[in-house]
Coordinates of C-alpha atoms and ligand atoms in Angstrom, one line a residue:
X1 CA 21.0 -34.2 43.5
X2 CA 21.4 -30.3 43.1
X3 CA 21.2 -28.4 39.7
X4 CA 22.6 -25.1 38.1
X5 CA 20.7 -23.3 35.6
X6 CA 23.0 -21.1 33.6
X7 CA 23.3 -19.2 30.4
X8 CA 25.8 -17.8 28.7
X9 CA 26.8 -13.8 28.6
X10 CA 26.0 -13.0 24.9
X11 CA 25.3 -13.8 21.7
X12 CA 29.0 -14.0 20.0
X13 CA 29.7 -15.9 23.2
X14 CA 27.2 -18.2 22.6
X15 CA 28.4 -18.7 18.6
X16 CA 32.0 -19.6 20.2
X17 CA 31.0 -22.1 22.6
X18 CA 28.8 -24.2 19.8
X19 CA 32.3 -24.1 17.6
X20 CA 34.7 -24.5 20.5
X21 CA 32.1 -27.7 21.7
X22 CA 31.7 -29.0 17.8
X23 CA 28.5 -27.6 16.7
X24 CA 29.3 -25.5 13.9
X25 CA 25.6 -25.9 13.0
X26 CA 25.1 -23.3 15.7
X27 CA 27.9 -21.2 15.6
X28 CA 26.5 -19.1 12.5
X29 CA 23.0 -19.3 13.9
X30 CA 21.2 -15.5 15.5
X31 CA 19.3 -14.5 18.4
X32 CA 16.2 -16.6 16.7
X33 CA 17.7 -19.7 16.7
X34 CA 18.8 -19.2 20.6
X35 CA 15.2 -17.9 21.3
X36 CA 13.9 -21.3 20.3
X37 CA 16.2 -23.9 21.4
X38 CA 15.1 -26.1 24.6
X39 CA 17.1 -26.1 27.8
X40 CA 19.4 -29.0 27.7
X41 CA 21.3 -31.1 30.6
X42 CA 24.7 -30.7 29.4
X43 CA 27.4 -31.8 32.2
X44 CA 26.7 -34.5 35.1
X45 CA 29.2 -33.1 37.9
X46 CA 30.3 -34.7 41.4
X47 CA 31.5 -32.4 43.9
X48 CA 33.5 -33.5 47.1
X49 CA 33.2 -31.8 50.1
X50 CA 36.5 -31.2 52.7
X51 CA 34.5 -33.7 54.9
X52 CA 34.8 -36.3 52.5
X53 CA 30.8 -36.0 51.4
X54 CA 30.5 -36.2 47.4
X55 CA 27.1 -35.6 45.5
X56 CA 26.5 -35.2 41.8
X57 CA 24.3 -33.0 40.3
X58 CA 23.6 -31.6 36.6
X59 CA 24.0 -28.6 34.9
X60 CA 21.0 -27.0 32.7
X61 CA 22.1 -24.5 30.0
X62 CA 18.3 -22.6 29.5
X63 CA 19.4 -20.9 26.1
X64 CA 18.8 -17.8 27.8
X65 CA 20.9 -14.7 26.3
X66 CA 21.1 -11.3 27.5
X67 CA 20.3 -9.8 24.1
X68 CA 17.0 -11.2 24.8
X69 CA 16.5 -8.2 27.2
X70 CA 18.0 -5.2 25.3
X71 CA 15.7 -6.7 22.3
X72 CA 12.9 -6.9 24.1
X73 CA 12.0 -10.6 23.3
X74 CA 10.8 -10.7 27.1
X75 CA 8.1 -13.8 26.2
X76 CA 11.4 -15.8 24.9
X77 CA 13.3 -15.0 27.6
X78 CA 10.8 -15.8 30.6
X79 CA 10.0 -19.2 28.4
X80 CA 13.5 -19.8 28.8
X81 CA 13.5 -19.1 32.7
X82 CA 10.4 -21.5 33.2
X83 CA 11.0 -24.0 30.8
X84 CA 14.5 -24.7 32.5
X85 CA 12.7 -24.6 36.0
X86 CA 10.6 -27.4 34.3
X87 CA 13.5 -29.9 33.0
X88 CA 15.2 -29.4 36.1
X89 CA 12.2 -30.9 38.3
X90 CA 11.6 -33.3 35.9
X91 CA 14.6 -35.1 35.9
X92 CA 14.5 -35.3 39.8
X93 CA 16.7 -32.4 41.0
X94 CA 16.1 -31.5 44.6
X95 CA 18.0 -28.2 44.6
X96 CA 18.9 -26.0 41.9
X97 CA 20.7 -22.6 41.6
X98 CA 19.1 -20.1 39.1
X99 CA 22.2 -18.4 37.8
X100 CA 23.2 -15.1 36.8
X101 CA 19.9 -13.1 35.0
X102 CA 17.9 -16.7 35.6
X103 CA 16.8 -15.3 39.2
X104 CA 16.3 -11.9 37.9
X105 CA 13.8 -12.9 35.4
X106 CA 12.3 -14.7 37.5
X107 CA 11.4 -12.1 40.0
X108 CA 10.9 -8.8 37.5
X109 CA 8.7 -10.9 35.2
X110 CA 6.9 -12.4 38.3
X111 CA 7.3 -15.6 37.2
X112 CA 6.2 -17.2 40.5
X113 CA 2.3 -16.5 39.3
X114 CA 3.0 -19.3 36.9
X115 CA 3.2 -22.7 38.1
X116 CA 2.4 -24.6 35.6
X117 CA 4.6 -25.6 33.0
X118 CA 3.0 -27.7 30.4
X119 CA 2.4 -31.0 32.5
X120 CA 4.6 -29.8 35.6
X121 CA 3.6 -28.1 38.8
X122 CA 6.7 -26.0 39.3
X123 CA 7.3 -26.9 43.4
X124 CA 9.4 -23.2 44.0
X125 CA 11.1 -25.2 47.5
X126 CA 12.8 -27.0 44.7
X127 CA 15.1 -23.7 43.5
X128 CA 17.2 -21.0 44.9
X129 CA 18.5 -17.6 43.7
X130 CA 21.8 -18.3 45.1
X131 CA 22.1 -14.6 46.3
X132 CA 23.1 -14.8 50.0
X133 CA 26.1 -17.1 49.3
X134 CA 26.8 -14.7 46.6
X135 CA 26.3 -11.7 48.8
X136 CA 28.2 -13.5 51.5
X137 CA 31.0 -14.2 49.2
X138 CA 31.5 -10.1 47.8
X139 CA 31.4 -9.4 51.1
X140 CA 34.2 -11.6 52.2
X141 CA 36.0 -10.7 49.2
X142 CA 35.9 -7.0 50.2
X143 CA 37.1 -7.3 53.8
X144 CA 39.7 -9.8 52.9
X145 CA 41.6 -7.7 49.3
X146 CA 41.2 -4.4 50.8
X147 CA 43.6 -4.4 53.6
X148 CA 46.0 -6.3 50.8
X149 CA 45.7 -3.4 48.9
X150 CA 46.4 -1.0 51.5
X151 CA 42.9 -0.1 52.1
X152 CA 41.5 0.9 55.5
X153 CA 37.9 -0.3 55.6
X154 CA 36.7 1.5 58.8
X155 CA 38.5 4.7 56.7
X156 CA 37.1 3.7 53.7
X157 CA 34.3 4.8 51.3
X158 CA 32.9 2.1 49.1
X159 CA 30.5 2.4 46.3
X160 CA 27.3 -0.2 45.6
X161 CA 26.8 -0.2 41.9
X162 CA 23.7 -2.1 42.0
X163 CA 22.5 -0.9 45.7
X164 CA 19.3 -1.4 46.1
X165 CA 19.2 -4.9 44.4
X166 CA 19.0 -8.5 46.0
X167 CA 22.6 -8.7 46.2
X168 CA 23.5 -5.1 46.7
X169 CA 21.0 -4.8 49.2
X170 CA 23.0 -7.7 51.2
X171 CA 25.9 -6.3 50.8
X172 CA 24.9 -3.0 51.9
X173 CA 23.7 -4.0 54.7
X174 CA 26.5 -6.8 55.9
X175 CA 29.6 -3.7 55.0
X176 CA 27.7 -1.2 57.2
X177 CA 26.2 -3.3 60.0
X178 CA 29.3 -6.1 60.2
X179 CA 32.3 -4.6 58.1
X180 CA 31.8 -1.2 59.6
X181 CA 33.1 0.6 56.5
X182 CA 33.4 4.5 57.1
X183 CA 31.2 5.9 54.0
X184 CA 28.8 3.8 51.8
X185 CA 27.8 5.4 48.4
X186 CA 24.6 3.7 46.9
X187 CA 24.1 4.1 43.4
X188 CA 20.7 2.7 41.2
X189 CA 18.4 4.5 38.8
X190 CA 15.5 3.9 41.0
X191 CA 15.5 7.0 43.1
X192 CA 12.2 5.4 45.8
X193 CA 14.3 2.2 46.3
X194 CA 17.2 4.2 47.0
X195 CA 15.3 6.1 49.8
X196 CA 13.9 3.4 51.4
X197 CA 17.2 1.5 51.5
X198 CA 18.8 5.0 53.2
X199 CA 15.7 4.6 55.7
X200 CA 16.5 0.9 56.1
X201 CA 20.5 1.7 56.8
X202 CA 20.2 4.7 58.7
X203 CA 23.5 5.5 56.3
X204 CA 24.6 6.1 53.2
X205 CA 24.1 8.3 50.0
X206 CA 22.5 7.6 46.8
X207 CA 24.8 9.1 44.2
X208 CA 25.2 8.5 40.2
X209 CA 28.0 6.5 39.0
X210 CA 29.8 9.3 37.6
X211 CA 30.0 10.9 40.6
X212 CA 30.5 8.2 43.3
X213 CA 33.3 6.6 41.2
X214 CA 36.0 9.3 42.0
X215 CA 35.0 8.9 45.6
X216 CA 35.3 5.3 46.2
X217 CA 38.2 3.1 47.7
X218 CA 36.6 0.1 46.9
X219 CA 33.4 -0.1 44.4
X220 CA 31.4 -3.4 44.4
X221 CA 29.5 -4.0 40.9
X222 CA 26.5 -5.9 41.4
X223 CA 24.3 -3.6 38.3
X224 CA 22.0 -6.2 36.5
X225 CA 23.0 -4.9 33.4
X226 CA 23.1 -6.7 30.3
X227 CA 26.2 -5.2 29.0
X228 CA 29.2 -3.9 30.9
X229 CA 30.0 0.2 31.3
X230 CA 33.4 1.9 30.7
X231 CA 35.1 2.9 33.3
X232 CA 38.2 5.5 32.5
X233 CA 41.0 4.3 35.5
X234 CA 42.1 7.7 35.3
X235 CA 39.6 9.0 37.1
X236 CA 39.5 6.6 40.2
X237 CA 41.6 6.9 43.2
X238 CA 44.7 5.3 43.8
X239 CA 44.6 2.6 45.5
X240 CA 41.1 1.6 44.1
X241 CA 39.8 -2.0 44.5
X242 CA 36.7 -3.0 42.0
X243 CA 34.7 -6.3 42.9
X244 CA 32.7 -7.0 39.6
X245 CA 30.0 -9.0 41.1
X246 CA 27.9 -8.4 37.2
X247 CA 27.4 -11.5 35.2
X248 CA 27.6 -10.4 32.3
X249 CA 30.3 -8.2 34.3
X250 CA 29.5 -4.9 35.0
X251 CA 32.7 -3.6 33.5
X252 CA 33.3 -3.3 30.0
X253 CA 36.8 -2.1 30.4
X254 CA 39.7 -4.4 31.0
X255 CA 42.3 -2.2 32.3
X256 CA 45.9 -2.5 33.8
X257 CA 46.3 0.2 35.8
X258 CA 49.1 0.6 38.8
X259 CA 46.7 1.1 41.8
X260 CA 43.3 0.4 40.4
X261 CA 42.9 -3.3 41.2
X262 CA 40.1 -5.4 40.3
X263 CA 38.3 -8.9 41.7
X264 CA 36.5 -11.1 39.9
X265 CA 33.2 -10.9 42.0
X266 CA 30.8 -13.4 43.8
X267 CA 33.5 -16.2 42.9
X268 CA 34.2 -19.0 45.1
X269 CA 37.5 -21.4 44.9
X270 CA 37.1 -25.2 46.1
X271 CA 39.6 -27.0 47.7
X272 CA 39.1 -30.1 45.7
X273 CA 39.0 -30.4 41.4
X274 CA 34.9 -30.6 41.0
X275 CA 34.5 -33.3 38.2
X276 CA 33.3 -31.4 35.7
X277 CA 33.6 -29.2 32.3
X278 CA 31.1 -26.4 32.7
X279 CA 33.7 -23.9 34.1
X280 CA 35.8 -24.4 30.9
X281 CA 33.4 -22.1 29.1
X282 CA 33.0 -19.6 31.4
X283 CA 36.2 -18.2 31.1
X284 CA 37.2 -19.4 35.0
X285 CA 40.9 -19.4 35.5
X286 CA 41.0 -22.4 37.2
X287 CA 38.2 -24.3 35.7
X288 CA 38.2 -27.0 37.7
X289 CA 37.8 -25.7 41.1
X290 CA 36.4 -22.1 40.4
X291 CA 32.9 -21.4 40.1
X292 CA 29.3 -18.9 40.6
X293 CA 28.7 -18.5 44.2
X294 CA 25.4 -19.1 43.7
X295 CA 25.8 -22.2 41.8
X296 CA 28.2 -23.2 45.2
X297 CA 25.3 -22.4 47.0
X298 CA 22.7 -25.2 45.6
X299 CA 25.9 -27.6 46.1
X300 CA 25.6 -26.6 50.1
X301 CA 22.3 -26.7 50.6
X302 CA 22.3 -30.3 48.7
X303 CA 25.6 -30.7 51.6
X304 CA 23.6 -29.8 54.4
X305 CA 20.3 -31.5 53.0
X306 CA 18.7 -28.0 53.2
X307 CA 16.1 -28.8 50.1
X308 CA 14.5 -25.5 50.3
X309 CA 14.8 -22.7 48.8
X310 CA 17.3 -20.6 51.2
X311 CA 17.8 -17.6 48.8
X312 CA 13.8 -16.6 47.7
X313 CA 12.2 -13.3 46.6
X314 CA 13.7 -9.9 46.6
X315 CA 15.5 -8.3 49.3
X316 CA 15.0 -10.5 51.9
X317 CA 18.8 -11.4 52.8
X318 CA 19.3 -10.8 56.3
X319 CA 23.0 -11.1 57.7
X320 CA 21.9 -14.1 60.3
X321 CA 21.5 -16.1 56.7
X322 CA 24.9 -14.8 55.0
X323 CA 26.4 -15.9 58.3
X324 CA 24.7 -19.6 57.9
X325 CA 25.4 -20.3 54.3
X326 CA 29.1 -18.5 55.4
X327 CA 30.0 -21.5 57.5
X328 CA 28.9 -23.7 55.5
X329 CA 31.1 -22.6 53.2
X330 CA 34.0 -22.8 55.0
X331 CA 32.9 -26.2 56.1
X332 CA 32.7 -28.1 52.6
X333 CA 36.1 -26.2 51.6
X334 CA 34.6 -23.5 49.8
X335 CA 36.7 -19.9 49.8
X336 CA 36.3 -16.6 48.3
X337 CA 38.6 -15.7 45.0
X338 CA 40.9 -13.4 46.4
X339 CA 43.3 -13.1 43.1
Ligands
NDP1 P1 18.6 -7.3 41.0 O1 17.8 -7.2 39.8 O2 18.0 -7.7 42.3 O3 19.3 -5.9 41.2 C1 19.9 -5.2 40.2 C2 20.4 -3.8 40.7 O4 21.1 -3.2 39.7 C3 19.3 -2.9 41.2 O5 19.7 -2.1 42.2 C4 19.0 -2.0 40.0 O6 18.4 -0.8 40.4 C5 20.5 -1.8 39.5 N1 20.7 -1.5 38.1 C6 20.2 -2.1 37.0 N2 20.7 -1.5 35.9 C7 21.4 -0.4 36.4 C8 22.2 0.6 35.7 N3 22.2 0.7 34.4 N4 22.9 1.5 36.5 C9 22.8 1.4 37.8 N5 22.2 0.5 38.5 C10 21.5 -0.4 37.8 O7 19.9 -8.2 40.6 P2 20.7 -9.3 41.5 O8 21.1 -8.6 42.8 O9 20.0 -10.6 41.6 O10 22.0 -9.5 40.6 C11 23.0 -8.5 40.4 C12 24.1 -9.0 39.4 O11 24.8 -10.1 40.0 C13 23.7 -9.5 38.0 O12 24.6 -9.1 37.1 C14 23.7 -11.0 38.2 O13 23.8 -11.7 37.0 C15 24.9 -11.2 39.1 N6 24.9 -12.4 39.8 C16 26.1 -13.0 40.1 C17 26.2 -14.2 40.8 C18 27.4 -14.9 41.1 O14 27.4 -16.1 41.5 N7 28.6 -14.3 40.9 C19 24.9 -14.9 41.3 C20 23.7 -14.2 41.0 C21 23.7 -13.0 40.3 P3 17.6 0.1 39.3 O15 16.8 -0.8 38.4 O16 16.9 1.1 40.2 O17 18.7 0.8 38.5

C-alpha cells in the first residue's frame, strides 16, 4: 500500500474545504485550532496502472498550514510533519510521498534526528520526498511546451526560481547537462549555495528575481515560499513560458497575457480515472486523473515494489534517477500536464 501526506495551501483554504466537505465546525476555526488537530486518513484510493496492475493506498491530511511558517509556530508545524510520518507507518503503509512543504520541514528542521514518535520507531525507508519524479516531470514539461510556444531551447535562457533547492538543483542540472538550454539564470537568497551550485554546473549565473525575469524565455518556479510573488507580465518577454512548480504556487498573479504563457508545474496526468476524491480539493482541473508528481511518485515505487525511499535528503538527485523514475512513468501511464 503507498501513502500521500498532504496539506492544504493556507488558512482561508483550509476554512473552505471544512464547509465545502460539511464541517462548518471548522470552517470559522484559526491557525490554533489547525495547530492542534491530528493527522487524519481521509480518502482510501486505487490506482490502475496501463499494465493493468491496481494498488490502493491512503491519503493523510497532517493539518499542516503554511501560516505555520510565516508565524513562526515551527514546534506545531514539525509535530505535524512527524506525527503524520507516525499514522502513516502505523496503519501499515509501505511507501509514502511527503508532499508539498511536508519534505521541506522535514529536512530544514532536521527531523531525521527524531525517530521516535510516541510509541513508533519512524523506519525513514518507509517515506519519500517525491522530488525526482517531480524534478523529472518540470523538466519534461519544459522541453515539451516550449517548442509549442515557439521557444528555442538550445537558444533559450531559462530562469530557476528556487535554484539551489532539492528540486531546482535537479532541474538545473537535467536542463544544462540533458536539455542543453543556451543560458541558465539561477536565482536563491543564499548567495554560498548559489556558488557551489555554479561550481557544480560549470554554468550559469546567480541573479535576483527582478533582474533575471526580463531575461528569461522560460522561468521555472520551484521557490519554497509560503506565499506566491507578483509578477507584472509587462515586463517579461514575449513569448515567455512560466512552469509554477511552488505549492503553495510561487506566483501570486493570475494573469492573461498574449505571449506570457504559464504551466501548472510538477503535475502529472494519468491515463486512467484514479478512484479517488482528494484532487477535488486541490483545485486540479481534471480531478480525477491529475495529481502532485510526487504523490505519483510513491504510487511507482509501490508499482515497481521499490519500498525504499528513492527521493531522500537534500540535493542528492542525480539525472541516472530522474531517468529511472522517468520510465517508469511512462510505463504505468503517467504523463506530464502539458495544458
Ligand atoms: P527546498 O527547500 O529544497 O528549496 C527551496 C528553494 O527555494 C531554495 O533554493 C531556496 O533557496 C529558495 N527560496 C526560498 N525562498 C525564496 C525566495 N523568497 N526567493 C527566492 N528563492 C527562495 O524545496 P523543494 O525543492 O523541496 O520544493 C520547492 C517547491 O516545490 C515548494 O513550493 C514545494 O512545495 C514544491 N513541491 C511541489 C511538488 C509537486 O509534486 N508539484 C512536490 C514537492 C514539492 P534560499 O533559501 O537560499 O533562498
Amino acid at each position: 500500500m503507498f501513502g500521500l501526506i498532504g496539506h492544504l495551501t493556507s488558512l482561508e483554504h483550509a476554512q473552505s474545504v471544512a464547509r465545502d466537505l460539511g464541517y462548518p465546525e471548522y470552517a470559522d476555526q484559526d491557525l490554533d485550532f489547525w495547530c492542534s488537530a491530528p493527522p487524519q486518513i481521509v480518502d482510501h484510493i486505487k490506482v490502475t496502472s496501463a499494465t493493468g496492475e491496481t494498488i490502493e493506498g491512503r491519503y493523510v491530511e497532517s493539518c499542516f498550514l503554511p501560516e505555520m511558517l510565516a508565524t513562526r509556530r515551527i514546534k506545531a508545524a514539525t509535530r505535524k510533519i512527524l506525527n503524520a510520518m507516525a499514522h502513516a507507518q502505523k496503519n501499515g503503509i509501505n511507501i509514502t510521498a511527503l508532499g508539498g512543504f511536508s519534505s521541506i520541514i522535514f529536512e530544514n528542521f532536521k527531523l531525521d534526528q527524531i525517530r521516535r514518535v510516541r510509541n513508533i520507531e519512524l523506519d525513514f525507508e518507509r517515506f519519500t520526498t517525491g522530488n525526482t519524479h517531480t524534478a523529472y516531470v518540470i523538466c519534461r514539461q519544459v522541453e515539451q511546451a516550449a517548442p509549442r510556444h515557439g521557444i528555442a531551447l538550445s537558444e533559450a535562457t531559462v530562469a530557476v526560481c528556487g535554484a539551489t533547492g532539492d528540486i531546482g538543483s535537479a532541474v538545473c542540472r537535467w536542463l544544462t547537462q540533458r536539455t542543453g538550454v543556451k543560458d541558465l539564470l539561477m536565482v536563491a537568497r543564499n548567495q554560498e549555495r548559489l556558488d557551489n551550485l555554479q561550481a557544480e554546473l560549470g554554468c550559469g549565473k546567480s541573479m535576483a528575481l527582478e533582474e533575471a525575469l526580463p531575461l528569461a524565455d522560460v522561468v521555472v518556479w520551484v521557490a519554497s515560499m509560503p506565499k506566491g510573488v507578483e509578477v507584472d507580465p509587462a515586463a517579461l518577454k514575449q513569448p515567455c513560458l512560466m512552469v509554477d512548480g511552488g505549492y503553495p504556487k510561487n506566483m501570486d498573479s493570475k494573469f492573461n497575457h498574449p505571449g506570457v504563457h504559464v504551466l501548472k508545474g510538477g503535475i502529472v496526468e494519468h491515463s486512467l480515472d484514479i478512484d479517488w476524491h482528494i484532487m477535488n480539493i486541490v483545485a486540479m482541473d481534471v480531478p480525477a486523473r491529475q495529481l502532485f508528481a510526487c504523490f505519483a511518485e510513491s504510487m511507482l515505487l509501490e508499482f515497481e515494489k521499490w519500498h525504499t525511499n528513492f527521493s531522500w535528503g537534500r540535493n542528492q538527485i542525480t539525472l541516472e534517477k530522474m531517468e529511472q523514475i522517468g520510465k517508469a512513468s511512462v510505463k504505468h501511464g503517467f504523463r506530464p500536464l502539458l495544458a
